[in-house]
Amino acid sequence: TGDLQYKGFNNNLIVRGNAVYGNLGASGALTTINNSSSAASGYPNTTVAQNAVSYGGEAGYNIGSFFHSKAPRIYPFIRYEYYNPQEEGEKGQLPMDKRNQVSMWTAGLNWYALPNLVVKADYMTRQIGTGKVFGKGKYNSENEFSIGIAYVGWFIKK
């Protein structure tokens, strides 16, 4: 697991990144147990992955800083994320389900109306079944638009 954040140019530039990798040593044994369990549970018998992965990066810049020092902070940003809870299985296992390979691009805007109040809007496109940064999977893409308001504050003493 790793996270990093960089703030530069008088805190107007924000760059973030993260990565998570998981390894399950007994995935083959768990798959055998899972596949021999009763179908009466209502859950499908599936292969248990040995490896899971997630990573992403984001960059944004305060365009309000181009106007004057009292201008509101307005951060357009772009983000890329990839995640797959079934990245790889043990040798000899059935192939992993490609529907778990998800590649997402998000572009948005964060407007700090007040120092602790942010209005957020973004558009996201999610490609399913592809391990590529730019690429269509064989499954339907998902697109969504979101808008929200968030309050940034501490409710307990640090």
PDB file of C-alpha atoms in Angstrom:
ATOM      1  CA  THR A   1       0.000   0.000   0.000  1.00  0.00           C
ATOM      2  CA  GLY A   2       1.291   3.434  -0.830  1.00  0.00           C
ATOM      3  CA  ASP A   3      -0.183   6.929  -0.898  1.00  0.00           C
ATOM      4  CA  LEU A   4       1.459  10.205  -1.790  1.00  0.00           C
ATOM      5  CA  GLN A   5       0.381  13.799  -2.187  1.00  0.00           C
ATOM      6  CA  TYR A   6       2.245  16.807  -3.492  1.00  0.00           C
ATOM      7  CA  LYS A   7       1.163  20.421  -3.104  1.00  0.00           C
ATOM      8  CA  GLY A   8       3.213  22.988  -4.970  1.00  0.00           C
ATOM      9  CA  PHE A   9       3.169  26.481  -6.438  1.00  0.00           C
ATOM     10  CA  ASN A  10       1.711  28.140  -3.290  1.00  0.00           C
ATOM     11  CA  ASN A  11      -0.619  25.139  -2.741  1.00  0.00           C
ATOM     12  CA  ASN A  12      -2.328  25.774  -6.088  1.00  0.00           C
ATOM     13  CA  LEU A  13      -1.164  22.506  -7.672  1.00  0.00           C
ATOM     14  CA  ILE A  14      -2.290  19.239  -6.080  1.00  0.00           C
ATOM     15  CA  VAL A  15      -1.067  15.856  -7.309  1.00  0.00           C
ATOM     16  CA  ARG A  16      -2.093  12.629  -5.576  1.00  0.00           C
ATOM     17  CA  GLY A  17      -1.382   8.977  -6.164  1.00  0.00           C
ATOM     18  CA  ASN A  18      -2.044   5.662  -4.498  1.00  0.00           C
ATOM     19  CA  ALA A  19      -1.404   1.983  -5.026  1.00  0.00           C
ATOM     20  CA  VAL A  20      -2.643  -1.115  -3.219  1.00  0.00           C
ATOM     21  CA  TYR A  21      -1.546  -4.687  -3.884  1.00  0.00           C
ATOM     22  CA  GLY A  22      -2.851  -7.764  -2.105  1.00  0.00           C
ATOM     23  CA  ASN A  23      -1.623 -11.358  -2.088  1.00  0.00           C
ATOM     24  CA  LEU A  24      -3.586 -14.294  -0.682  1.00  0.00           C
ATOM     25  CA  GLY A  25      -1.304 -17.299  -0.276  1.00  0.00           C
ATOM     26  CA  ALA A  26      -3.951 -20.004   0.106  1.00  0.00           C
ATOM     27  CA  SER A  27      -6.230 -18.951  -2.746  1.00  0.00           C
ATOM     28  CA  GLY A  28      -6.053 -22.374  -4.433  1.00  0.00           C
ATOM     29  CA  ALA A  29      -7.187 -24.160  -1.255  1.00  0.00           C
ATOM     30  CA  LEU A  30      -9.956 -21.600  -0.725  1.00  0.00           C
ATOM     31  CA  THR A  31     -11.116 -22.068  -4.322  1.00  0.00           C
ATOM     32  CA  THR A  32     -11.315 -25.849  -3.774  1.00  0.00           C
ATOM     33  CA  ILE A  33     -13.366 -25.377  -0.592  1.00  0.00           C
ATOM     34  CA  ASN A  34     -15.564 -22.764  -2.272  1.00  0.00           C
ATOM     35  CA  ASN A  35     -16.256 -24.927  -5.318  1.00  0.00           C
ATOM     36  CA  SER A  36     -17.125 -27.963  -3.193  1.00  0.00           C
ATOM     37  CA  SER A  37     -19.625 -26.077  -1.024  1.00  0.00           C
ATOM     38  CA  SER A  38     -23.350 -26.507  -1.439  1.00  0.00           C
ATOM     39  CA  ALA A  39     -25.130 -24.456  -4.077  1.00  0.00           C
ATOM     40  CA  ALA A  40     -27.950 -24.051  -1.555  1.00  0.00           C
ATOM     41  CA  SER A  41     -26.158 -21.023  -0.103  1.00  0.00           C
ATOM     42  CA  GLY A  42     -27.405 -18.920  -3.008  1.00  0.00           C
ATOM     43  CA  TYR A  43     -23.920 -17.689  -3.878  1.00  0.00           C
ATOM     44  CA  PRO A  44     -22.078 -18.845  -6.991  1.00  0.00           C
ATOM     45  CA  ASN A  45     -18.985 -21.007  -6.668  1.00  0.00           C
ATOM     46  CA  THR A  46     -16.131 -18.883  -7.973  1.00  0.00           C
ATOM     47  CA  THR A  47     -12.380 -18.895  -8.164  1.00  0.00           C
ATOM     48  CA  VAL A  48     -10.649 -17.060  -5.314  1.00  0.00           C
ATOM     49  CA  ALA A  49      -7.920 -14.779  -6.658  1.00  0.00           C
ATOM     50  CA  GLN A  50      -4.355 -14.865  -5.407  1.00  0.00           C
ATOM     51  CA  ASN A  51      -3.697 -11.180  -6.232  1.00  0.00           C
ATOM     52  CA  ALA A  52      -5.756  -8.001  -6.096  1.00  0.00           C
ATOM     53  CA  VAL A  53      -4.595  -4.574  -7.265  1.00  0.00           C
ATOM     54  CA  SER A  54      -5.736  -0.971  -7.250  1.00  0.00           C
ATOM     55  CA  TYR A  55      -3.884   2.181  -8.315  1.00  0.00           C
ATOM     56  CA  GLY A  56      -4.657   5.683  -9.412  1.00  0.00           C
ATOM     57  CA  GLY A  57      -3.520   9.246  -9.768  1.00  0.00           C
ATOM     58  CA  GLU A  58      -5.091  12.687  -9.728  1.00  0.00           C
ATOM     59  CA  ALA A  59      -3.940  16.208 -10.581  1.00  0.00           C
ATOM     60  CA  GLY A  60      -5.686  19.545 -10.130  1.00  0.00           C
ATOM     61  CA  TYR A  61      -4.786  23.224 -10.246  1.00  0.00           C
ATOM     62  CA  ASN A  62      -6.441  26.234  -8.559  1.00  0.00           C
ATOM     63  CA  ILE A  63      -7.396  28.431 -11.514  1.00  0.00           C
ATOM     64  CA  GLY A  64      -8.758  31.054  -9.088  1.00  0.00           C
ATOM     65  CA  SER A  65      -5.121  31.958  -8.379  1.00  0.00           C
ATOM     66  CA  PHE A  66      -4.830  33.490 -11.878  1.00  0.00           C
ATOM     67  CA  PHE A  67      -7.256  36.291 -10.958  1.00  0.00           C
ATOM     68  CA  HIS A  68      -6.359  37.707  -7.541  1.00  0.00           C
ATOM     69  CA  SER A  69      -5.496  36.515  -4.060  1.00  0.00           C
ATOM     70  CA  LYS A  70      -9.079  36.832  -2.760  1.00  0.00           C
ATOM     71  CA  ALA A  71     -10.627  34.841  -5.629  1.00  0.00           C
ATOM     72  CA  PRO A  72     -12.328  31.609  -4.598  1.00  0.00           C
ATOM     73  CA  ARG A  73     -10.350  28.397  -4.945  1.00  0.00           C
ATOM     74  CA  ILE A  74     -11.519  26.563  -8.071  1.00  0.00           C
ATOM     75  CA  TYR A  75      -9.743  23.282  -8.818  1.00  0.00           C
ATOM     76  CA  PRO A  76     -10.433  21.540 -12.115  1.00  0.00           C
ATOM     77  CA  PHE A  77      -8.962  18.031 -11.874  1.00  0.00           C
ATOM     78  CA  ILE A  78      -8.455  14.808 -13.767  1.00  0.00           C
ATOM     79  CA  ARG A  79      -8.148  11.360 -12.199  1.00  0.00           C
ATOM     80  CA  TYR A  80      -7.333   7.872 -13.482  1.00  0.00           C
ATOM     81  CA  GLU A  81      -8.020   4.707 -11.496  1.00  0.00           C
ATOM     82  CA  TYR A  82      -7.648   0.991 -12.145  1.00  0.00           C
ATOM     83  CA  TYR A  83      -8.800  -1.774  -9.844  1.00  0.00           C
ATOM     84  CA  ASN A  84      -9.232  -5.514 -10.053  1.00  0.00           C
ATOM     85  CA  PRO A  85      -9.964  -7.729  -7.036  1.00  0.00           C
ATOM     86  CA  GLN A  86      -9.176 -10.768  -9.221  1.00  0.00           C
ATOM     87  CA  GLU A  87      -5.966  -9.589 -10.857  1.00  0.00           C
ATOM     88  CA  GLU A  88      -4.321 -13.008 -10.928  1.00  0.00           C
ATOM     89  CA  GLY A  89      -5.019 -16.536  -9.719  1.00  0.00           C
ATOM     90  CA  GLU A  90      -2.727 -19.388  -8.758  1.00  0.00           C
ATOM     91  CA  LYS A  91      -1.349 -21.551 -11.559  1.00  0.00           C
ATOM     92  CA  GLY A  92      -3.858 -24.183 -12.624  1.00  0.00           C
ATOM     93  CA  GLN A  93      -6.906 -22.181 -11.556  1.00  0.00           C
ATOM     94  CA  LEU A  94      -9.653 -21.172 -13.925  1.00  0.00           C
ATOM     95  CA  PRO A  95      -9.103 -17.776 -15.604  1.00  0.00           C
ATOM     96  CA  MET A  96     -10.086 -14.760 -13.578  1.00  0.00           C
ATOM     97  CA  ASP A  97     -13.350 -12.975 -14.394  1.00  0.00           C
ATOM     98  CA  LYS A  98     -12.602 -10.105 -16.817  1.00  0.00           C
ATOM     99  CA  ARG A  99     -15.618  -8.164 -15.502  1.00  0.00           C
ATOM    100  CA  ASN A 100     -13.502  -7.276 -12.470  1.00  0.00           C
ATOM    101  CA  GLN A 101     -10.960  -5.312 -14.546  1.00  0.00           C
ATOM    102  CA  VAL A 102     -12.110  -1.712 -14.221  1.00  0.00           C
ATOM    103  CA  SER A 103     -10.394   1.336 -15.715  1.00  0.00           C
ATOM    104  CA  MET A 104     -11.892   4.756 -14.864  1.00  0.00           C
ATOM    105  CA  TRP A 105     -11.308   8.333 -15.995  1.00  0.00           C
ATOM    106  CA  THR A 106     -12.839  11.238 -14.084  1.00  0.00           C
ATOM    107  CA  ALA A 107     -12.756  14.959 -14.880  1.00  0.00           C
ATOM    108  CA  GLY A 108     -14.273  17.472 -12.537  1.00  0.00           C
ATOM    109  CA  LEU A 109     -14.290  20.742 -10.703  1.00  0.00           C
ATOM    110  CA  ASN A 110     -14.044  21.542  -6.978  1.00  0.00           C
ATOM    111  CA  TRP A 111     -15.167  25.051  -5.998  1.00  0.00           C
ATOM    112  CA  TYR A 112     -14.470  26.153  -2.432  1.00  0.00           C
ATOM    113  CA  ALA A 113     -17.411  28.518  -1.857  1.00  0.00           C
ATOM    114  CA  LEU A 114     -16.176  29.004   1.736  1.00  0.00           C
ATOM    115  CA  PRO A 115     -12.901  27.872   3.317  1.00  0.00           C
ATOM    116  CA  ASN A 116     -14.537  24.665   4.652  1.00  0.00           C
ATOM    117  CA  LEU A 117     -17.363  24.232   2.125  1.00  0.00           C
ATOM    118  CA  VAL A 118     -16.752  22.735  -1.309  1.00  0.00           C
ATOM    119  CA  VAL A 119     -19.156  22.277  -4.229  1.00  0.00           C
ATOM    120  CA  LYS A 120     -18.070  19.350  -6.379  1.00  0.00           C
ATOM    121  CA  ALA A 121     -19.042  18.259  -9.899  1.00  0.00           C
ATOM    122  CA  ASP A 122     -17.495  15.553 -12.039  1.00  0.00           C
ATOM    123  CA  TYR A 123     -18.009  13.309 -15.043  1.00  0.00           C
ATOM    124  CA  MET A 124     -16.705   9.740 -14.925  1.00  0.00           C
ATOM    125  CA  THR A 125     -16.397   7.010 -17.527  1.00  0.00           C
ATOM    126  CA  ARG A 126     -15.725   3.442 -16.433  1.00  0.00           C
ATOM    127  CA  GLN A 127     -14.477   0.796 -18.865  1.00  0.00           C
ATOM    128  CA  ILE A 128     -15.128  -2.775 -17.722  1.00  0.00           C
ATOM    129  CA  GLY A 129     -13.174  -5.808 -18.868  1.00  0.00           C
ATOM    130  CA  THR A 130     -10.001  -4.060 -19.975  1.00  0.00           C
ATOM    131  CA  GLY A 131      -6.641  -3.790 -18.288  1.00  0.00           C
ATOM    132  CA  LYS A 132      -5.643  -0.892 -20.552  1.00  0.00           C
ATOM    133  CA  VAL A 133      -5.516   2.798 -19.664  1.00  0.00           C
ATOM    134  CA  PHE A 134      -7.296   3.658 -22.931  1.00  0.00           C
ATOM    135  CA  GLY A 135      -9.385   0.856 -24.252  1.00  0.00           C
ATOM    136  CA  LYS A 136     -12.839  -0.592 -24.466  1.00  0.00           C
ATOM    137  CA  GLY A 137     -13.697  -3.839 -22.789  1.00  0.00           C
ATOM    138  CA  LYS A 138     -16.215  -6.296 -24.138  1.00  0.00           C
ATOM    139  CA  TYR A 139     -18.713  -5.205 -21.469  1.00  0.00           C
ATOM    140  CA  ASN A 140     -20.830  -2.052 -21.467  1.00  0.00           C
ATOM    141  CA  SER A 141     -19.110   1.120 -20.314  1.00  0.00           C
ATOM    142  CA  GLU A 142     -20.615   3.126 -17.490  1.00  0.00           C
ATOM    143  CA  ASN A 143     -20.777   6.905 -17.529  1.00  0.00           C
ATOM    144  CA  GLU A 144     -22.049   9.135 -14.765  1.00  0.00           C
ATOM    145  CA  PHE A 145     -22.266  12.751 -13.735  1.00  0.00           C
ATOM    146  CA  SER A 146     -22.138  13.683 -10.051  1.00  0.00           C
ATOM    147  CA  ILE A 147     -22.660  16.888  -8.150  1.00  0.00           C
ATOM    148  CA  GLY A 148     -22.399  17.371  -4.411  1.00  0.00           C
ATOM    149  CA  ILE A 149     -21.546  19.576  -1.479  1.00  0.00           C
ATOM    150  CA  ALA A 150     -19.022  18.660   1.214  1.00  0.00           C
ATOM    151  CA  TYR A 151     -18.084  20.243   4.512  1.00  0.00           C
ATOM    152  CA  VAL A 152     -14.459  19.908   5.603  1.00  0.00           C
ATOM    153  CA  GLY A 153     -14.056  20.059   9.359  1.00  0.00           C
ATOM    154  CA  TRP A 154     -12.966  18.334  12.520  1.00  0.00           C
ATOM    155  CA  PHE A 155     -15.645  17.428  15.004  1.00  0.00           C
ATOM    156  CA  ILE A 156     -13.180  16.270  17.665  1.00  0.00           C
ATOM    157  CA  LYS A 157      -9.906  17.774  18.860  1.00  0.00           C
ATOM    158  CA  LYS A 158      -6.804  16.565  17.081  1.00  0.00           C
TER     159      LYS A 158
END
